[in-house]
């Protein structure tokens, strides 16, 4: 009798393990025109050892930036691009790492087509994106509206100018959100926002001025220590009016750079 019970318990344990495995099956699905988002997608897939598929428009985008802007504007106005069939059984997965470039402050139009056509109800969505200056927050808000029956989890975003930072940042992102085991050192909170000093205002300018599309003055800032330097979270007033928030890293050796703008 004892043996039978032990055998039954063993079977139950196996079944529940298999259930758990099935319940956490994940895949990376992404669109990338110029390969920055692709670099993030590949990093996630290789660290987690999960499948990766890319969304392909039927008609590829022009390599010329202005041509893509013009086409993108038309698509945003309603004529979404066709995409090729994905060849993925979505029902096999319940966690989707969903990646896209930021276009016009939100996810790029080929991703819009995918979200229209795919049924992602009940799935956990982990967004990731690449951008010129920012758009993780605004695109995540739009995802929540587009996918009311999915669970949108915290996401990751990186500037196209900082692709070298992807491996270390993705490692931290995956570990700190519990997708990947292994040690990591949690970052401290930022100090409370306090009026920016002249030195901090100059640091802000050094970090954003070369980008060319941010015309703003730092007003207040919070600071924290990060490995190899400091990170700042600025609140700044734009020349056009309005307020933006800007993350800036200032490495002990090397120049300060902004990592993300929140609008
Ligand atoms: C049509 C278009 C619109 C864009 N709009 C924005 C934007 O609103 N904000 C931003 O920060 N970057 C914007 N960008 C820059 C892209 O987000 C950035 O280059 C991104 O890393 C491209 O990703 P990919 O290499 O995966 O294609 C835009 C680029 C294009 C082509």
XYZ file of C-alpha atoms and ligand atoms in Angstrom:
294
model
C 0.000 0.000 0.000
C 2.793 2.358 1.010
C 4.545 1.692 -2.298
C 1.369 2.439 -4.250
C 0.925 5.749 -2.444
C 4.548 6.703 -3.077
C 4.167 5.799 -6.763
C 0.966 7.828 -6.985
C 2.646 10.799 -5.322
C 5.545 10.520 -7.763
C 3.175 10.525 -10.739
C 1.269 13.491 -9.320
C 4.546 15.382 -8.863
C 5.536 14.651 -12.464
C 2.185 15.746 -13.815
C 2.271 18.988 -11.865
C 5.826 19.649 -13.086
C 4.779 19.063 -16.672
C 1.807 21.345 -16.077
C 4.077 24.034 -14.742
C 6.417 23.684 -17.720
C 3.538 24.006 -20.154
C 2.128 26.956 -18.233
C 5.288 28.977 -18.661
C 6.055 28.374 -22.312
C 7.459 31.535 -23.797
C 8.341 32.842 -27.246
C 9.867 36.006 -28.676
C 7.846 37.662 -31.459
C 9.255 40.885 -32.878
C 9.356 43.293 -35.767
C 12.556 45.153 -36.612
C 13.265 47.287 -39.651
C 16.878 48.265 -38.953
C 18.010 45.519 -36.541
C 18.138 47.351 -33.183
C 14.965 45.662 -31.938
C 16.272 42.433 -33.458
C 19.387 42.690 -31.263
C 17.193 42.854 -28.151
C 14.992 40.011 -29.408
C 17.986 37.746 -30.025
C 19.435 38.510 -26.629
C 16.188 37.567 -24.867
C 15.748 34.388 -26.925
C 19.298 33.193 -26.371
C 19.357 33.954 -22.619
C 16.027 32.173 -22.079
C 16.616 29.523 -24.769
C 13.162 30.076 -26.274
C 11.939 30.260 -29.889
C 12.120 33.533 -31.777
C 10.132 34.643 -34.833
C 10.094 37.891 -36.715
C 7.155 39.694 -38.255
C 7.864 40.449 -41.931
C 5.942 43.002 -43.979
C 4.897 41.704 -47.408
C 6.367 44.854 -48.957
C 9.683 45.665 -47.231
C 10.338 49.209 -46.046
C 12.743 51.447 -47.891
C 16.159 51.831 -46.238
C 15.759 55.582 -46.651
C 14.546 57.124 -43.370
C 12.338 59.789 -44.949
C 10.674 57.256 -47.239
C 9.809 55.103 -44.224
C 8.491 58.143 -42.353
C 6.193 58.997 -45.268
C 4.962 55.446 -45.705
C 4.551 55.074 -41.945
C 2.434 58.209 -41.742
C 0.040 56.845 -44.371
C -0.153 53.537 -42.541
C -0.820 55.265 -39.227
C -3.714 57.037 -40.926
C -5.404 53.686 -41.468
C -3.813 51.702 -44.293
C -1.905 49.173 -42.161
C 0.748 47.107 -43.978
C 0.183 43.466 -44.856
C 2.447 41.003 -43.036
C 3.503 37.473 -43.969
C 1.909 34.535 -42.099
C 3.877 33.845 -38.931
C 3.857 30.026 -38.783
C 3.538 29.951 -35.012
C 0.908 28.092 -33.015
C 0.166 30.893 -30.564
C -1.983 28.562 -28.453
C 1.238 26.704 -27.505
C 2.554 29.769 -25.648
C 1.331 31.804 -22.759
C 4.180 34.293 -22.323
C 5.046 36.431 -25.340
C 8.061 38.723 -25.391
C 6.759 41.247 -27.912
C 9.289 43.544 -29.585
C 8.978 46.546 -31.899
C 10.635 49.816 -32.910
C 8.933 52.993 -31.742
C 7.323 54.808 -34.657
C 5.534 58.084 -33.988
C 5.545 57.456 -30.248
C 4.023 53.984 -30.380
C 4.678 50.462 -31.736
C 5.511 50.311 -35.452
C 2.692 49.659 -37.930
C 3.671 46.042 -38.816
C 3.153 45.250 -35.126
C -0.245 46.962 -35.316
C -1.190 44.569 -38.130
C 0.017 41.583 -36.107
C -2.001 42.628 -33.043
C -5.118 43.048 -35.195
C -4.780 39.590 -36.684
C -3.508 37.534 -33.726
C -5.537 36.324 -30.780
C -3.492 37.127 -27.678
C -6.357 36.942 -25.179
C -5.269 35.467 -21.845
C -1.545 35.746 -22.635
C 1.137 37.472 -20.627
C 2.859 40.063 -22.798
C 6.360 41.336 -22.016
C 6.948 44.352 -24.286
C 10.378 45.441 -25.471
C 11.363 48.117 -27.940
C 14.112 50.252 -29.402
C 13.778 53.938 -30.129
C 15.589 57.137 -31.014
C 14.754 58.825 -27.735
C 11.890 57.011 -26.018
C 8.400 55.572 -26.279
C 8.355 52.500 -24.038
C 5.807 54.108 -21.696
C 3.510 55.459 -24.416
C 3.605 52.243 -26.463
C 2.841 50.158 -23.377
C -0.206 52.358 -22.703
C -1.341 51.737 -26.278
C -0.722 47.983 -25.927
C -2.939 47.922 -22.850
C -5.728 49.537 -24.872
C -5.208 47.266 -27.900
C -5.028 44.087 -25.797
C -7.556 44.502 -22.980
C -7.732 40.712 -22.461
C -3.970 40.202 -22.141
C -1.759 40.908 -19.162
C 0.829 43.540 -20.111
C 3.895 43.137 -17.884
C 6.777 45.587 -17.256
C 8.861 46.125 -20.391
C 12.321 47.066 -21.594
C 13.375 49.822 -23.983
C 16.727 50.918 -25.381
C 17.977 53.694 -27.634
C 19.230 52.547 -31.014
C 22.392 54.514 -30.180
C 23.035 52.255 -27.165
C 22.827 48.745 -28.619
C 26.122 47.901 -26.904
C 24.308 48.201 -23.569
C 21.746 45.527 -24.481
C 23.440 42.352 -23.127
C 24.007 43.708 -19.606
C 20.646 45.502 -19.432
C 18.690 42.481 -20.701
C 20.470 40.254 -18.184
C 19.349 42.592 -15.396
C 15.834 42.961 -16.845
C 15.286 39.192 -17.121
C 16.711 38.426 -13.684
C 15.044 41.276 -11.810
C 11.661 40.320 -13.290
C 12.092 36.645 -12.460
C 12.371 35.248 -16.024
C 15.969 34.153 -15.568
C 17.671 32.640 -12.515
C 21.010 33.826 -11.185
C 22.431 36.573 -9.035
C 21.799 40.229 -9.633
C 22.210 43.319 -7.493
C 18.943 45.257 -7.225
C 19.423 48.941 -8.046
C 18.635 51.419 -5.266
C 15.698 53.852 -5.633
C 16.375 57.345 -6.985
C 16.643 60.073 -4.357
C 13.589 62.349 -4.223
C 13.393 65.020 -6.949
C 15.276 68.150 -5.831
C 16.076 71.352 -7.753
C 18.903 70.663 -10.236
C 22.237 72.332 -9.423
C 24.167 74.225 -12.129
C 26.493 71.226 -12.409
C 23.548 68.855 -12.893
C 21.983 71.177 -15.492
C 25.271 71.108 -17.402
C 25.348 67.295 -17.153
C 21.825 67.202 -18.598
C 22.906 69.326 -21.568
C 25.987 67.198 -22.144
C 23.766 64.108 -22.257
C 20.981 65.352 -24.559
C 22.342 68.152 -26.763
C 24.072 65.984 -29.356
C 20.792 64.142 -30.062
C 19.385 67.295 -31.583
C 15.709 66.644 -30.998
C 15.561 67.521 -27.314
C 15.509 71.215 -26.469
C 14.963 71.402 -22.745
C 16.307 72.753 -19.456
C 16.659 70.522 -16.404
C 14.591 71.679 -13.455
C 14.762 68.939 -10.861
C 16.524 65.617 -10.500
C 16.792 62.402 -8.496
C 20.064 60.429 -8.359
C 21.171 56.872 -7.607
C 24.377 54.850 -7.702
C 24.630 52.212 -10.420
C 27.515 49.820 -11.135
C 30.345 51.943 -12.573
C 28.711 55.330 -12.174
C 25.582 57.297 -11.393
C 22.123 57.489 -12.909
C 19.967 60.628 -12.948
C 16.238 61.004 -13.423
C 15.645 64.555 -14.650
C 12.460 66.545 -14.935
C 12.985 69.143 -17.647
C 11.028 71.949 -19.267
C 10.943 71.885 -23.059
C 11.571 75.013 -25.092
C 8.194 74.419 -26.767
C 6.497 74.255 -23.359
C 5.576 71.068 -21.550
C 7.548 68.779 -19.286
C 9.593 65.703 -20.091
C 11.427 63.253 -17.885
C 14.825 61.997 -18.939
C 17.033 59.188 -17.625
C 20.765 59.935 -17.883
C 23.696 57.655 -17.044
C 27.043 59.183 -16.114
C 29.752 56.531 -16.099
C 32.854 57.029 -13.911
C 34.880 56.862 -17.120
C 33.258 58.128 -20.303
C 30.661 60.695 -21.290
C 27.139 61.055 -19.881
C 24.326 59.902 -22.166
C 20.559 59.809 -21.920
C 18.948 56.397 -21.972
C 15.265 57.202 -22.292
C 12.833 60.130 -22.523
C 9.349 59.925 -21.031
C 6.752 62.170 -22.630
C 8.775 55.882 -39.266
C 9.640 56.075 -38.039
C 9.138 56.754 -36.938
C 9.919 56.897 -35.777
N 9.376 57.533 -34.697
C 10.102 57.611 -33.548
C 9.555 58.221 -32.383
O 8.409 58.694 -32.363
N 10.321 58.290 -31.262
C 11.588 57.776 -31.224
O 12.215 57.850 -30.185
N 12.144 57.178 -32.310
C 11.427 57.074 -33.462
N 11.978 56.456 -34.562
C 13.329 55.843 -34.451
C 13.235 54.336 -34.248
O 12.392 54.035 -33.148
C 14.600 53.700 -33.956
O 15.462 53.971 -35.008
C 14.489 52.211 -33.707
O 15.616 51.779 -32.960
C 14.394 51.387 -34.977
O 14.308 50.014 -34.623
P 14.762 48.856 -35.619
O 16.248 49.004 -35.828
O 14.435 47.590 -34.896
O 13.986 49.021 -36.871
C 11.237 56.353 -35.732
C 11.747 55.701 -36.876
C 10.964 55.558 -38.004
C 11.530 54.836 -39.204
